[in-house]
């Protein structure tokens, strides 16, 4: 890679966690800060004379103020877009929302986006899901300061799909997303168009987020260490930036483009029409990377941060005045047992160990009005108009070439993505994020298809090998232990796996660059009650860029690394984890 790095503009980011340094008395917390080192500052790229865009957008990120709850407006950060060139339907504002405009692109379009930073801090925009050159991907390396402009130029290579744009600056991604910086990208292509799926007012983006407001309607964010360790959870669900979202529909088929834009919250989506005797399946026609081959009916679907769902929702035959609610249904096991009990207010103070060396999970922790895994509504659909004519759900949606082991360059030696979980230390492959810290397993040969394996490092099976290479230090005498052998996590207990095991939780792992396919999912505790509460909610048959890895699970994926060399991040899309350093780079070379 040839880059101009101006050493006089180097930045130090350790201070971004300053408010949290109150916890610096805990050595493990300092370890978690290791990843928060220095990031070089690049000279922002300018428009190139020989790139002739079909579409050009000015994208401004700036502080703003939006009325969300009754009363005082809420201070937010916001993307606003102006179309400089291209089809009129390229940008669609979501009225009254802090979310950025929905961007609609066509496969094959040449796109220029001029990102203007009007925030008081560095930012950079990442196109989550898009297959773009490394230097167009919004790596933190390319973050710009206030007043600067970064020009992106790329061709849309993706198939029809829903993607995301959001900030990716070093250590402050979660905070910026939480305060409002995010938007949806829809890509269309000929294969999709032939299906004549519901469009226009019948195609509805549904961006699900959770937020916590103070008494003055202002957003509250990370208040304590625990909010980072477990992820930050609000107590109010917003859809497209609105509370108590209601959608008026006609009695016909709709296409819901659903995105989990929360920083940490995982949903178990299911329909509820108020009649417990009838269960309405969720009809899924697409995932992160676009349409499935055929529609899939599920009793519920798990949706982790960063994941998308294309849902066919047919209200044909429903009476005007009837309602349906999309709910998140109850489940367990995505958080450590003790954290789950604390969140639901079932403080097991006496029956749970507080961990070695004085680490207390209970430190400042409190119950939530909306515990993860509880049952609550997401939004309400109201049938307000009778229409007799509705499109039919196609049987065949798209063609997907399914990878086999024979397509991979490394069928017997998967690239490891080891999840290490410890108090104050959530990392991948044993190392917190650091720029220019590429390890041998992170060098990916250009133009290859790779088998990769995501697993919990404390789960045995050589996991600790991946950790041991460099700098693995668990603070306070805690250690990751291999001695459980079978890899079965003992939720909420110290037995067998040590503290790492006790901290086992679910992580949505996101890989930049091309979409991948889930090859296999194996779990050591398949018969557990927790796992049973989520297992029917995974959609594996299509293209993905984010995959939820439950405690005890090993997920093998197959991913192409074609067309572009350079640095591509992989990280936990629990954005609090990402900012703690649960992120690494692959170097495609
Ligand atoms: Cu995570």
Coordinates of C-alpha atoms and ligand atoms in Angstrom, one line a residue:
X1 CA 0.0 0.0 0.0
X2 CA 1.3 3.4 -0.9
X3 CA 0.0 6.1 1.4
X4 CA 1.1 9.4 2.5
X5 CA 1.3 9.6 6.2
X6 CA 2.0 13.0 7.8
X7 CA 3.6 12.2 11.2
X8 CA 2.9 15.7 12.5
X9 CA -0.8 14.8 12.3
X10 CA -0.6 11.7 14.3
X11 CA -3.4 11.4 16.8
X12 CA -3.6 9.7 20.1
X13 CA -6.9 8.2 21.0
X14 CA -6.4 6.9 24.5
X15 CA -8.1 10.0 25.8
X16 CA -11.3 9.2 24.2
X17 CA -12.0 6.8 27.0
X18 CA -11.1 9.4 29.6
X19 CA -14.4 9.3 31.3
X20 CA -14.0 5.6 31.7
X21 CA -10.5 5.9 33.2
X22 CA -12.2 6.1 36.5
X23 CA -11.9 2.3 36.3
X24 CA -8.3 2.4 35.6
X25 CA -7.6 0.9 39.0
X26 CA -8.5 -2.4 37.4
X27 CA -5.5 -3.6 35.5
X28 CA -7.6 -5.5 33.0
X29 CA -9.3 -2.3 32.0
X30 CA -5.8 -0.9 31.1
X31 CA -5.2 -4.0 29.0
X32 CA -8.4 -3.2 27.2
X33 CA -7.0 0.2 26.5
X34 CA -3.9 -1.3 24.8
X35 CA -5.8 -1.4 21.5
X36 CA -6.6 2.3 21.7
X37 CA -3.2 3.5 20.5
X38 CA -2.1 5.6 17.7
X39 CA -3.7 5.7 14.3
X40 CA -1.8 7.5 11.5
X41 CA -3.6 10.3 9.8
X42 CA -3.9 10.2 6.0
X43 CA -4.2 13.1 3.7
X44 CA -7.9 13.0 2.6
X45 CA -8.4 11.8 -0.9
X46 CA -9.7 14.2 -3.5
X47 CA -11.8 13.7 -6.6
X48 CA -9.9 12.1 -9.4
X49 CA -10.1 13.7 -12.9
X50 CA -10.4 10.4 -14.7
X51 CA -13.3 9.0 -12.6
X52 CA -16.7 9.9 -14.3
X53 CA -19.5 9.3 -11.8
X54 CA -23.0 8.3 -12.7
X55 CA -24.0 9.4 -9.2
X56 CA -22.5 12.0 -7.0
X57 CA -23.6 12.8 -3.4
X58 CA -22.5 15.3 -0.9
X59 CA -22.8 13.6 2.5
X60 CA -22.5 15.9 5.5
X61 CA -22.2 14.7 9.1
X62 CA -23.1 17.3 11.6
X63 CA -24.7 17.9 15.0
X64 CA -28.4 18.4 14.7
X65 CA -31.5 18.4 16.8
X66 CA -34.6 16.2 16.2
X67 CA -37.9 15.9 18.1
X68 CA -38.1 12.2 19.1
X69 CA -40.1 12.2 22.3
X70 CA -42.8 14.7 23.3
X71 CA -41.3 17.8 24.7
X72 CA -37.7 18.9 24.3
X73 CA -35.9 18.0 21.0
X74 CA -32.9 15.6 21.2
X75 CA -29.4 16.5 20.3
X76 CA -28.1 14.1 17.7
X77 CA -25.4 13.6 15.1
X78 CA -26.8 13.3 11.6
X79 CA -25.9 12.5 8.0
X80 CA -27.6 14.7 5.5
X81 CA -27.3 14.1 1.8
X82 CA -27.5 16.3 -1.3
X83 CA -27.7 14.7 -4.7
X84 CA -25.2 16.4 -7.0
X85 CA -25.7 14.1 -10.0
X86 CA -27.8 11.0 -10.7
X87 CA -31.3 9.6 -10.7
X88 CA -33.8 11.6 -8.6
X89 CA -34.7 8.5 -6.4
X90 CA -31.1 8.1 -5.3
X91 CA -31.7 9.8 -1.9
X92 CA -34.9 9.4 0.1
X93 CA -35.2 11.3 3.4
X94 CA -36.9 9.5 6.3
X95 CA -39.2 12.3 7.6
X96 CA -38.6 13.4 11.1
X97 CA -35.7 10.9 11.6
X98 CA -32.2 11.4 12.7
X99 CA -31.2 8.6 10.3
X100 CA -29.4 9.6 7.1
X101 CA -31.3 9.4 3.8
X102 CA -31.8 6.0 2.3
X103 CA -29.4 5.7 -0.6
X104 CA -30.5 3.7 -3.6
X105 CA -28.0 2.5 -6.2
X106 CA -27.9 0.4 -9.2
X107 CA -25.4 -2.4 -9.8
X108 CA -22.7 -1.1 -12.1
X109 CA -23.1 2.6 -11.2
X110 CA -20.0 4.6 -10.7
X111 CA -20.5 6.5 -7.5
X112 CA -18.7 9.5 -5.9
X113 CA -19.5 10.5 -2.4
X114 CA -18.0 13.6 -0.9
X115 CA -18.0 13.2 2.9
X116 CA -17.9 16.5 4.8
X117 CA -17.1 16.4 8.4
X118 CA -18.8 19.1 10.5
X119 CA -18.5 17.2 13.8
X120 CA -16.1 18.3 16.5
X121 CA -14.2 15.1 16.2
X122 CA -12.8 12.8 13.5
X123 CA -15.0 10.6 11.5
X124 CA -15.0 8.4 8.5
X125 CA -17.9 6.6 6.7
X126 CA -17.9 2.9 6.1
X127 CA -20.2 1.2 3.5
X128 CA -21.1 -1.9 5.4
X129 CA -21.6 -4.8 3.0
X130 CA -20.3 -3.1 -0.1
X131 CA -17.5 -4.7 -2.1
X132 CA -15.2 -1.7 -2.6
X133 CA -11.4 -1.2 -2.8
X134 CA -9.7 -1.2 0.6
X135 CA -9.0 2.6 0.5
X136 CA -12.7 3.3 -0.2
X137 CA -14.0 1.1 2.6
X138 CA -13.8 3.7 5.4
X139 CA -11.0 2.2 7.4
X140 CA -10.3 4.3 10.5
X141 CA -7.0 5.2 8.8
X142 CA -8.9 7.5 6.6
X143 CA -10.7 9.5 9.3
X144 CA -11.0 13.2 8.6
X145 CA -11.1 16.1 11.0
X146 CA -13.7 18.8 11.3
X147 CA -13.9 20.9 8.2
X148 CA -12.2 18.3 6.0
X149 CA -13.7 16.4 3.0
X150 CA -13.0 12.9 2.0
X151 CA -13.9 11.8 -1.5
X152 CA -15.0 8.2 -2.1
X153 CA -15.1 6.8 -5.7
X154 CA -16.1 3.3 -6.5
X155 CA -18.2 1.2 -8.8
X156 CA -21.2 -0.7 -7.4
X157 CA -20.2 -4.3 -7.7
X158 CA -22.8 -5.7 -5.2
X159 CA -25.8 -7.7 -6.2
X160 CA -29.2 -6.3 -5.1
X161 CA -29.1 -6.0 -1.3
X162 CA -29.6 -3.8 1.7
X163 CA -26.4 -2.4 3.2
X164 CA -25.5 0.2 5.7
X165 CA -23.5 3.4 6.0
X166 CA -22.1 4.3 9.3
X167 CA -19.0 5.9 10.9
X168 CA -15.9 3.7 11.6
X169 CA -13.5 6.1 13.4
X170 CA -11.0 4.5 15.7
X171 CA -12.6 3.9 19.2
X172 CA -15.6 6.1 18.6
X173 CA -17.7 4.1 16.1
X174 CA -20.3 3.1 18.7
X175 CA -20.7 6.5 20.2
X176 CA -21.2 8.2 16.8
X177 CA -23.6 5.5 15.6
X178 CA -25.5 5.7 18.8
X179 CA -26.0 9.4 18.5
X180 CA -27.5 9.0 15.1
X181 CA -25.0 8.5 12.4
X182 CA -26.3 5.7 10.2
X183 CA -28.3 5.1 7.1
X184 CA -29.5 2.4 4.7
X185 CA -28.1 1.6 1.3
X186 CA -30.4 -0.3 -1.1
X187 CA -28.8 -1.8 -4.3
X188 CA -31.0 -2.9 -7.2
X189 CA -30.1 -5.1 -10.1
X190 CA -31.8 -6.9 -13.1
X191 CA -32.1 -10.2 -11.3
X192 CA -34.2 -8.6 -8.6
X193 CA -36.1 -6.4 -10.9
X194 CA -37.4 -9.4 -12.9
X195 CA -39.3 -10.6 -9.8
X196 CA -41.4 -7.4 -9.6
X197 CA -41.3 -7.4 -5.8
X198 CA -43.3 -4.8 -3.9
X199 CA -41.8 -1.4 -4.6
X200 CA -42.5 2.3 -4.0
X201 CA -44.7 2.7 -0.9
X202 CA -44.9 -1.1 -0.6
X203 CA -41.2 -1.4 0.1
X204 CA -40.5 -0.1 3.6
X205 CA -37.1 0.2 5.3
X206 CA -37.3 -0.8 8.9
X207 CA -34.3 0.3 10.9
X208 CA -34.5 -1.0 14.5
X209 CA -32.5 0.7 17.3
X210 CA -32.6 1.0 21.0
X211 CA -31.9 4.2 22.9
X212 CA -31.8 5.5 26.4
X213 CA -33.1 9.0 27.1
X214 CA -32.6 11.2 30.2
X215 CA -35.4 13.3 31.8
X216 CA -34.6 16.1 29.3
X217 CA -35.0 13.8 26.3
X218 CA -31.3 13.7 25.7
X219 CA -29.5 10.5 24.7
X220 CA -27.6 8.8 27.4
X221 CA -24.7 6.6 26.6
X222 CA -22.1 4.4 28.3
X223 CA -22.2 5.2 32.0
X224 CA -20.1 2.4 33.4
X225 CA -17.7 -0.3 32.5
X226 CA -20.5 -2.8 32.3
X227 CA -22.1 -0.9 29.5
X228 CA -19.1 -1.7 27.4
X229 CA -18.5 -5.2 28.5
X230 CA -22.0 -6.4 27.8
X231 CA -22.8 -3.8 25.2
X232 CA -25.0 -0.7 25.7
X233 CA -28.8 -1.3 25.9
X234 CA -31.4 1.4 25.8
X235 CA -34.9 1.0 27.2
X236 CA -36.8 2.3 24.2
X237 CA -37.1 0.8 20.8
X238 CA -37.0 3.2 17.9
X239 CA -37.9 2.3 14.3
X240 CA -36.6 4.6 11.7
X241 CA -35.7 6.9 14.5
X242 CA -39.3 7.1 15.9
X243 CA -40.7 5.7 19.1
X244 CA -43.9 3.6 19.2
X245 CA -43.6 3.2 15.4
X246 CA -46.9 2.5 13.6
X247 CA -47.2 1.7 10.0
X248 CA -50.4 2.0 8.1
X249 CA -50.7 -0.6 5.3
X250 CA -53.1 -1.8 2.7
X251 CA -54.4 -5.4 2.6
X252 CA -51.7 -6.6 0.2
X253 CA -48.1 -7.8 0.2
X254 CA -45.2 -5.6 1.4
X255 CA -41.5 -5.9 1.3
X256 CA -39.9 -4.9 4.7
X257 CA -36.2 -4.2 4.5
X258 CA -35.2 -4.7 8.1
X259 CA -31.9 -3.6 9.6
X260 CA -30.7 -4.0 13.1
X261 CA -29.0 -0.7 13.7
X262 CA -28.6 -1.1 17.4
X263 CA -25.1 -1.0 18.9
X264 CA -25.5 -4.2 20.9
X265 CA -29.1 -5.4 21.2
X266 CA -30.1 -8.7 19.6
X267 CA -33.7 -9.3 18.5
X268 CA -35.8 -12.4 18.0
X269 CA -38.4 -11.2 15.5
X270 CA -41.8 -12.7 15.3
X271 CA -45.3 -11.7 14.2
X272 CA -48.2 -11.4 16.7
X273 CA -51.7 -10.6 15.6
X274 CA -53.2 -11.1 19.0
X275 CA -54.5 -14.6 18.5
X276 CA -52.2 -17.0 20.3
X277 CA -53.8 -19.9 18.5
X278 CA -52.5 -18.9 15.1
X279 CA -48.8 -18.5 14.6
X280 CA -47.8 -16.4 11.7
X281 CA -44.4 -17.3 10.2
X282 CA -41.9 -14.7 9.2
X283 CA -41.4 -15.1 5.5
X284 CA -37.7 -14.3 4.7
X285 CA -36.7 -13.6 1.1
X286 CA -33.3 -12.2 1.7
X287 CA -30.4 -11.7 4.1
X288 CA -27.4 -9.3 4.4
X289 CA -26.2 -10.0 0.9
X290 CA -29.5 -10.0 -0.9
X291 CA -32.1 -12.4 -2.1
X292 CA -32.2 -16.1 -1.0
X293 CA -32.8 -18.7 -3.7
X294 CA -36.3 -19.4 -2.3
X295 CA -38.4 -17.9 0.4
X296 CA -38.0 -19.4 3.9
X297 CA -40.7 -19.5 6.5
X298 CA -39.5 -19.2 10.1
X299 CA -41.4 -19.1 13.4
X300 CA -39.0 -16.3 14.4
X301 CA -35.7 -14.8 13.1
X302 CA -32.7 -13.8 15.1
X303 CA -31.4 -10.4 14.1
X304 CA -28.1 -9.2 15.6
X305 CA -26.5 -5.7 15.2
X306 CA -25.4 -5.1 11.6
X307 CA -27.6 -7.9 10.1
X308 CA -30.4 -7.4 7.6
X309 CA -33.5 -9.2 6.6
X310 CA -35.7 -8.9 3.5
X311 CA -39.2 -9.9 4.7
X312 CA -42.2 -10.6 2.6
X313 CA -45.2 -9.5 4.7
X314 CA -48.6 -10.2 3.1
X315 CA -51.6 -8.5 4.7
X316 CA -54.0 -9.8 2.0
X317 CA -57.3 -10.8 3.4
X318 CA -56.8 -8.9 6.7
X319 CA -59.7 -6.6 7.6
X320 CA -59.4 -2.9 7.7
X321 CA -58.9 -2.0 11.4
X322 CA -56.9 -5.2 12.2
X323 CA -53.4 -4.9 13.6
X324 CA -50.2 -7.0 13.7
X325 CA -47.2 -6.4 15.9
X326 CA -43.7 -7.4 15.1
X327 CA -42.3 -8.4 18.5
X328 CA -39.0 -9.5 19.9
X329 CA -39.8 -12.8 21.6
X330 CA -38.1 -14.1 24.7
X331 CA -34.8 -16.0 24.5
X332 CA -31.8 -16.4 26.7
X333 CA -28.1 -17.2 26.5
X334 CA -26.7 -14.2 24.5
X335 CA -25.3 -12.6 27.7
X336 CA -23.4 -14.3 30.5
X337 CA -25.9 -15.9 32.9
X338 CA -25.1 -13.5 35.7
X339 CA -25.5 -10.4 33.5
X340 CA -28.8 -11.8 32.2
X341 CA -30.1 -12.2 35.7
X342 CA -28.9 -8.8 36.7
X343 CA -30.6 -7.2 33.7
X344 CA -33.9 -8.8 34.5
X345 CA -33.6 -7.6 38.0
X346 CA -33.1 -11.2 39.3
X347 CA -30.0 -10.2 41.3
X348 CA -28.4 -13.5 42.3
X349 CA -26.1 -11.7 44.6
X350 CA -25.4 -14.6 46.9
X351 CA -25.4 -17.5 44.6
X352 CA -23.0 -16.2 42.0
X353 CA -19.3 -15.8 42.4
X354 CA -18.0 -12.3 41.7
X355 CA -15.0 -13.5 40.0
X356 CA -11.3 -13.6 40.8
X357 CA -9.3 -10.8 42.1
X358 CA -12.1 -8.5 43.2
X359 CA -13.8 -8.0 39.8
X360 CA -17.4 -7.6 40.5
X361 CA -19.9 -7.9 37.7
X362 CA -22.3 -6.1 39.9
X363 CA -20.3 -3.0 39.9
X364 CA -22.8 -0.3 39.3
X365 CA -24.9 -2.6 37.4
X366 CA -28.6 -2.4 37.5
X367 CA -31.7 -3.9 35.9
X368 CA -33.0 -2.6 32.6
X369 CA -36.6 -1.7 31.8
X370 CA -36.1 -3.7 28.6
X371 CA -33.9 -6.7 29.3
X372 CA -32.2 -8.4 26.3
X373 CA -34.2 -11.5 25.6
X374 CA -37.4 -10.2 27.2
X375 CA -40.7 -10.1 25.2
X376 CA -41.5 -6.6 23.8
X377 CA -43.1 -4.9 20.8
X378 CA -40.9 -3.5 17.9
X379 CA -43.6 -1.9 15.8
X380 CA -47.3 -2.1 15.0
X381 CA -48.8 -2.6 11.5
X382 CA -52.4 -1.2 11.1
X383 CA -54.4 -2.3 8.1
X384 CA -56.2 0.9 7.0
X385 CA -57.0 0.3 3.4
X386 CA -58.6 -2.6 1.5
X387 CA -56.9 -3.6 -1.7
X388 CA -58.0 -6.8 -3.6
X389 CA -55.0 -6.9 -5.8
X390 CA -51.6 -8.1 -4.5
X391 CA -48.5 -9.5 -6.1
X392 CA -47.8 -13.2 -5.4
X393 CA -44.6 -14.4 -3.6
X394 CA -42.3 -15.8 -6.2
X395 CA -41.2 -19.4 -5.6
X396 CA -37.7 -18.9 -7.0
X397 CA -36.0 -15.7 -6.0
X398 CA -32.4 -15.8 -7.2
X399 CA -29.5 -18.0 -8.2
X400 CA -26.7 -18.5 -5.6
X401 CA -23.5 -20.4 -6.3
X402 CA -22.9 -22.4 -3.1
X403 CA -19.2 -22.7 -2.2
X404 CA -17.8 -26.1 -1.3
X405 CA -14.6 -26.9 0.5
X406 CA -13.1 -27.7 -2.9
X407 CA -13.5 -24.0 -3.8
X408 CA -11.3 -22.9 -0.9
X409 CA -7.6 -22.4 -0.8
X410 CA -7.4 -23.9 2.7
X411 CA -9.9 -26.7 3.2
X412 CA -7.9 -28.2 6.0
X413 CA -6.6 -25.1 7.7
X414 CA -9.4 -22.5 8.3
X415 CA -8.3 -19.0 9.0
X416 CA -9.0 -18.6 12.8
X417 CA -11.2 -15.9 14.2
X418 CA -11.0 -16.6 17.9
X419 CA -13.3 -14.8 20.3
X420 CA -11.6 -14.0 23.6
X421 CA -13.9 -13.0 26.4
X422 CA -12.7 -11.7 29.6
X423 CA -13.6 -9.0 32.0
X424 CA -12.5 -5.7 30.4
X425 CA -10.9 -7.6 27.5
X426 CA -13.0 -8.5 24.5
X427 CA -10.6 -9.2 21.6
X428 CA -10.1 -11.3 18.5
X429 CA -7.3 -13.8 18.0
X430 CA -5.8 -12.8 21.4
X431 CA -4.9 -9.3 20.4
X432 CA -6.7 -5.9 20.7
X433 CA -7.0 -3.8 17.6
X434 CA -3.8 -2.1 16.6
X435 CA -2.9 -0.5 13.3
X436 CA -0.1 -2.3 11.4
X437 CA -0.2 -5.4 13.6
X438 CA -0.9 -8.0 10.9
X439 CA -0.3 -11.5 12.2
X440 CA 0.6 -14.5 9.9
X441 CA -3.0 -15.8 10.0
X442 CA -4.3 -12.4 8.9
X443 CA -2.4 -12.3 5.7
X444 CA -4.8 -13.5 3.0
X445 CA -3.6 -14.4 -0.5
X446 CA -5.2 -12.1 -3.1
X447 CA -8.0 -13.6 -5.3
X448 CA -8.6 -16.7 -3.2
X449 CA -11.6 -18.1 -1.5
X450 CA -10.9 -18.9 2.2
X451 CA -12.4 -21.2 4.8
X452 CA -12.6 -19.4 8.1
X453 CA -13.6 -20.5 11.5
X454 CA -15.1 -18.3 14.2
X455 CA -15.0 -19.8 17.7
X456 CA -14.8 -18.9 21.4
X457 CA -11.1 -19.2 22.3
X458 CA -11.9 -20.6 25.7
X459 CA -13.9 -23.4 24.3
X460 CA -10.9 -25.7 23.9
X461 CA -9.9 -27.3 20.6
X462 CA -6.8 -25.2 20.2
X463 CA -8.4 -21.9 20.8
X464 CA -5.7 -20.9 23.2
X465 CA -3.1 -21.5 20.5
X466 CA -4.6 -18.6 18.6
X467 CA -4.4 -16.5 21.7
X468 CA -1.0 -17.5 22.9
X469 CA 1.0 -15.9 20.1
X470 CA 1.3 -12.5 21.5
X471 CA 0.5 -10.4 24.5
X472 CA -2.3 -12.5 25.8
X473 CA -2.7 -11.3 29.3
X474 CA -5.8 -11.7 31.4
X475 CA -5.7 -9.3 34.2
X476 CA -6.1 -10.0 37.9
X477 CA -5.0 -13.6 37.8
X478 CA -7.8 -14.7 35.6
X479 CA -7.0 -17.0 32.8
X480 CA -8.5 -18.6 29.9
X481 CA -8.4 -22.3 30.5
X482 CA -8.5 -25.1 28.1
X483 CA -9.4 -27.7 30.6
X484 CA -13.1 -28.2 29.9
X485 CA -12.1 -30.0 26.8
X486 CA -15.5 -30.4 25.3
X487 CA -15.9 -26.7 25.0
X488 CA -19.1 -26.6 26.8
X489 CA -19.6 -23.2 28.4
X490 CA -20.8 -23.3 31.9
X491 CA -22.9 -20.3 31.9
X492 CA -22.8 -18.2 35.0
X493 CA -20.3 -20.5 36.8
X494 CA -16.6 -20.6 37.3
X495 CA -16.4 -24.3 36.8
X496 CA -14.1 -25.7 34.1
X497 CA -13.5 -22.8 31.9
X498 CA -12.5 -20.1 34.3
X499 CA -13.5 -16.5 34.0
X500 CA -13.4 -16.5 30.2
X501 CA -16.0 -19.3 30.2
X502 CA -18.2 -17.4 32.6
X503 CA -18.1 -14.4 30.3
X504 CA -19.2 -16.4 27.3
X505 CA -21.7 -14.3 25.3
X506 CA -23.0 -14.0 21.7
X507 CA -21.0 -11.9 19.2
X508 CA -22.2 -10.7 15.8
X509 CA -18.9 -11.1 13.8
X510 CA -18.7 -8.8 10.7
X511 CA -16.1 -9.1 8.0
X512 CA -15.5 -6.3 5.6
X513 CA -15.2 -6.9 1.9
X514 CA -17.2 -9.4 -0.1
X515 CA -20.1 -11.3 1.4
X516 CA -19.5 -14.8 2.7
X517 CA -21.6 -18.0 3.1
X518 CA -22.1 -19.9 6.3
X519 CA -20.7 -23.3 5.8
X520 CA -21.4 -25.0 9.1
X521 CA -22.5 -24.2 12.6
X522 CA -21.7 -26.6 15.4
X523 CA -22.6 -26.1 19.0
X524 CA -21.4 -27.8 22.1
X525 CA -24.5 -27.1 24.1
X526 CA -27.1 -27.8 21.5
X527 CA -29.5 -29.3 24.0
X528 CA -29.4 -26.4 26.4
X529 CA -32.6 -24.5 27.0
X530 CA -30.9 -21.2 26.0
X531 CA -29.8 -22.5 22.7
X532 CA -33.2 -24.0 22.0
X533 CA -34.7 -20.5 22.4
X534 CA -32.7 -19.2 19.5
X535 CA -31.7 -22.0 17.2
X536 CA -34.6 -21.9 14.8
X537 CA -33.9 -18.2 14.0
X538 CA -30.8 -18.4 11.8
X539 CA -31.0 -18.0 8.1
X540 CA -28.0 -19.6 6.6
X541 CA -28.7 -20.2 2.9
X542 CA -27.8 -16.9 1.5
X543 CA -25.0 -14.3 1.4
X544 CA -23.9 -12.8 4.7
X545 CA -21.5 -10.2 6.0
X546 CA -22.3 -10.5 9.7
X547 CA -22.9 -13.8 11.6
X548 CA -24.2 -14.2 15.1
X549 CA -22.0 -16.6 17.0
X550 CA -23.6 -17.9 20.2
X551 CA -21.8 -19.2 23.3
X552 CA -20.5 -22.7 22.6
X553 CA -20.8 -22.3 18.8
X554 CA -18.2 -22.7 16.1
X555 CA -19.2 -21.2 12.8
X556 CA -17.3 -22.0 9.6
X557 CA -17.7 -19.6 6.8
X558 CA -16.4 -19.4 3.2
X559 CA -15.4 -16.0 2.0
X560 CA -13.9 -14.8 -1.3
X561 CA -11.2 -12.2 -1.2
X562 CA -11.2 -11.1 -4.8
X563 CA -10.6 -7.9 -6.9
X564 CA -8.9 -5.7 -4.3
X565 CA -5.8 -5.9 -2.1
X566 CA -5.3 -4.0 1.1
X567 CA -6.6 -3.8 4.7
X568 CA -10.1 -5.1 5.5
X569 CA -11.4 -5.1 9.0
X570 CA -13.1 -7.9 10.8
X571 CA -14.7 -7.2 14.1
X572 CA -17.5 -7.7 16.5
X573 CA -20.6 -5.7 15.5
X574 CA -21.5 -5.3 19.1
X575 CA -20.1 -1.8 18.6
X576 CA -19.1 -1.3 22.2
X577 CA -17.0 -4.4 21.8
X578 CA -15.5 -3.1 18.6
X579 CA -14.5 0.1 20.3
X580 CA -12.9 -1.9 23.1
X581 CA -10.6 -3.4 20.5
X582 CA -12.6 -6.5 19.4
X583 CA -11.4 -5.8 15.9
X584 CA -8.5 -6.8 13.7
X585 CA -7.4 -6.3 10.1
X586 CA -6.9 -8.8 7.3
X587 CA -4.3 -7.8 4.8
X588 CA -5.2 -9.1 1.3
X589 CA -1.9 -9.3 -0.6
Ligands
LIG1 CU1 -18.7 -8.9 20.7

